[in-house]
CSV table of C-alpha atoms in Angstrom, one decimal:
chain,number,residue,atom,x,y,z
D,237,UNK,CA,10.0,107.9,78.5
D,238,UNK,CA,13.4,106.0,78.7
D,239,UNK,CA,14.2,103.7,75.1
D,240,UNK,CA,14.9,100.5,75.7
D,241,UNK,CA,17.6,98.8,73.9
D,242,UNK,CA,17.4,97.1,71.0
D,243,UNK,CA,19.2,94.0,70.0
D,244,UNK,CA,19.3,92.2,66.2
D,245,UNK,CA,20.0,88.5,67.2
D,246,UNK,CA,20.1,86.5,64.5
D,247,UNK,CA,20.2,87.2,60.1
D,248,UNK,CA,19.4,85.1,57.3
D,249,UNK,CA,19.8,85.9,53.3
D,250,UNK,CA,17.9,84.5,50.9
D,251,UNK,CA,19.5,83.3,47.6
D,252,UNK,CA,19.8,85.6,44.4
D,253,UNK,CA,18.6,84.2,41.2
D,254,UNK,CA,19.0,85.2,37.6
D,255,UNK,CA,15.9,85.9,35.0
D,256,UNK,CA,14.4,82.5,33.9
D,257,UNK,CA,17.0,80.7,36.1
D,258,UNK,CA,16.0,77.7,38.7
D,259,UNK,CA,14.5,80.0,41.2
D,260,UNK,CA,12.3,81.9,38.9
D,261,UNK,CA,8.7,79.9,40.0
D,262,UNK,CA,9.6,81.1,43.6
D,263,UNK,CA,7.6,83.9,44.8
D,264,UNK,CA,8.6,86.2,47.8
D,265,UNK,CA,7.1,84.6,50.3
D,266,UNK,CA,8.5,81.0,49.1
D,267,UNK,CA,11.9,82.4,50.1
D,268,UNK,CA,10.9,83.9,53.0
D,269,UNK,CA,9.0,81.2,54.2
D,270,UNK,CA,12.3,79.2,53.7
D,271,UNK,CA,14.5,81.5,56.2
D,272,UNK,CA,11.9,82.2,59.1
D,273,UNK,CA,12.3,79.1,61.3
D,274,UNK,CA,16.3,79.4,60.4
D,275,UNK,CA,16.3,83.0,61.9
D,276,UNK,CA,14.6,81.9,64.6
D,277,UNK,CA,16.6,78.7,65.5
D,278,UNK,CA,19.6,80.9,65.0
D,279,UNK,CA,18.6,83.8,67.6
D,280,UNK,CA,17.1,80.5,70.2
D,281,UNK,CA,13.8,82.2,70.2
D,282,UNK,CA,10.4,80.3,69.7
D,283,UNK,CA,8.0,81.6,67.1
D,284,UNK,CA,5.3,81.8,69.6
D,285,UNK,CA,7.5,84.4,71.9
D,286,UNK,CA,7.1,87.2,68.6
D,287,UNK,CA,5.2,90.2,68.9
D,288,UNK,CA,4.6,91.3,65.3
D,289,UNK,CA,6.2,90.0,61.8
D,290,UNK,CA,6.9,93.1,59.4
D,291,UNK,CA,8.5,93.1,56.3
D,292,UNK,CA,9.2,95.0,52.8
D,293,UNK,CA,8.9,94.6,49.6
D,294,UNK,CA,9.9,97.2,46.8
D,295,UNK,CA,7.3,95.4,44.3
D,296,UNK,CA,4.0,94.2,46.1
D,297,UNK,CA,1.9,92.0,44.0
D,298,UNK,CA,-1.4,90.1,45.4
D,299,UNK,CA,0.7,87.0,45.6
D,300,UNK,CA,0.3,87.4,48.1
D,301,UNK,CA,-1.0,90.6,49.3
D,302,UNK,CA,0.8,90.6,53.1
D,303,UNK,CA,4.2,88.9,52.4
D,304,UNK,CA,4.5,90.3,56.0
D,305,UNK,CA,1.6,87.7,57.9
D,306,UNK,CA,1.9,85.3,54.9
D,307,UNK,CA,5.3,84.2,55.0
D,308,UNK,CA,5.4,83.3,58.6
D,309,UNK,CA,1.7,81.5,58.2
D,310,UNK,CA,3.9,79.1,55.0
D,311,UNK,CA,6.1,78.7,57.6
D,312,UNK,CA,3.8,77.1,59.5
D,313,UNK,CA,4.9,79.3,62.6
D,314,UNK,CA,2.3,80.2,65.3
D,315,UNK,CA,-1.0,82.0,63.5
D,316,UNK,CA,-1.8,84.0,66.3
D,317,UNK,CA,1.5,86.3,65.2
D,318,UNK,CA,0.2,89.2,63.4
D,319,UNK,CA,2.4,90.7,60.8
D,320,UNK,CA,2.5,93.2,58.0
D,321,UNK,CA,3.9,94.9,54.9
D,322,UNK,CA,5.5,98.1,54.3
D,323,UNK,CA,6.5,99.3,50.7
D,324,UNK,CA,9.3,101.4,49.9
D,325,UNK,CA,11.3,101.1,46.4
D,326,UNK,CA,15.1,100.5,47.6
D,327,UNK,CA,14.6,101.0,51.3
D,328,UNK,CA,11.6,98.5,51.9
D,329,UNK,CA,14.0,96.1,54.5
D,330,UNK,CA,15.2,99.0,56.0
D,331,UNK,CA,11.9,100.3,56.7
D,332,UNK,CA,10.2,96.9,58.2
D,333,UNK,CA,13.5,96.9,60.8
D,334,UNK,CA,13.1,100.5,61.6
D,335,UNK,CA,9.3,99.9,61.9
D,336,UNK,CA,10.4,97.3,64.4
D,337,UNK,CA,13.1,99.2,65.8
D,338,UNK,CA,10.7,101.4,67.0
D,339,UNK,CA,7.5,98.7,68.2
D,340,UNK,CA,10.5,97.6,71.3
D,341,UNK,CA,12.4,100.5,71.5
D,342,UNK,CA,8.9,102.4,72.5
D,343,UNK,CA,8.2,99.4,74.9
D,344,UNK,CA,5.0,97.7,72.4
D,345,UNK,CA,6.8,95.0,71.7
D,346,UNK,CA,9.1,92.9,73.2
D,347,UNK,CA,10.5,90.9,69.8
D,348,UNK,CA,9.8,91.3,66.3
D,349,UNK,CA,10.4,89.5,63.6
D,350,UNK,CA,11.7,92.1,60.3
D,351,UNK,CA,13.2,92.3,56.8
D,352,UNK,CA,12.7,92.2,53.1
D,353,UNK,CA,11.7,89.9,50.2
D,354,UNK,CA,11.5,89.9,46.8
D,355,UNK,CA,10.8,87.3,43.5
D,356,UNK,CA,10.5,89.9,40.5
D,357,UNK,CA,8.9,86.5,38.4
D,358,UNK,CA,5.6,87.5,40.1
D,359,UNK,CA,6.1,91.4,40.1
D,360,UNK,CA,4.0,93.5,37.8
D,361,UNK,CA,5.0,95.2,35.2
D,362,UNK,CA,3.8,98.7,34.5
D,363,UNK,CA,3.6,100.2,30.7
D,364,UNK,CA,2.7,103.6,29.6
């Protein structure tokens, strides 16, 4: 089966903020929510023309429980998109864009949507 090639087209960061700072009531998928339609206006591609959404977070919390498909849906981009979440402490953007890497490079996708957030003001925290 011949790969076919794979082409990021546009980025976007969201802003850093500091402990009990101005952004600490924003959860994860606030900022991402925030950067979605600027991605997209930025690679000239229409939210209804994406395959899949996926995205990491190192800390998943039930607020919400798929950053991935909740995110683009606060965006108020097109709800038949699906989209999902994959966890992986220090490597969980990196995993969502090799997730997607593969979806087009095997020919099951033709775009995809893929990064990271985080908001650590909704994270758990775990005690022994």
């Amino acid at each position: 089966m011949e790969k076919k090639k794979v082409v990021i087209t546009g980025i976007a960061r969201t802003p850093w903020g500091k402990p009990e700072g101005k952004m600490e009531h924003f959860i994860s998928s606030d900022l991402l929510a925030k950067i979605l339609p600027v991605v997209l206006e930025r690679s000239g591609i229409s939210g209804d023309d994406v395959g899949q959404t996926i995205f990491g977070q190192s800390r998943p919390t039930t607020i919400p429980s798929n950053l991935g498909h909740y995110a683009w849906l606060k965006a108020r981009l097109p709800e038949h998109v699906p989209g999902y979440t994959v966890q992986s402490v220090s490597g969980s953007a990196i995993q969502a864009l090799r997730s997607a890497y593969y979806l087009i490079a095997s020919g099951n996708e033709e775009i995809c949507v893929a990064g990271g957030a985080d908001s650590y003001s909704a994270a758990p925290f775990v005690i022994r």
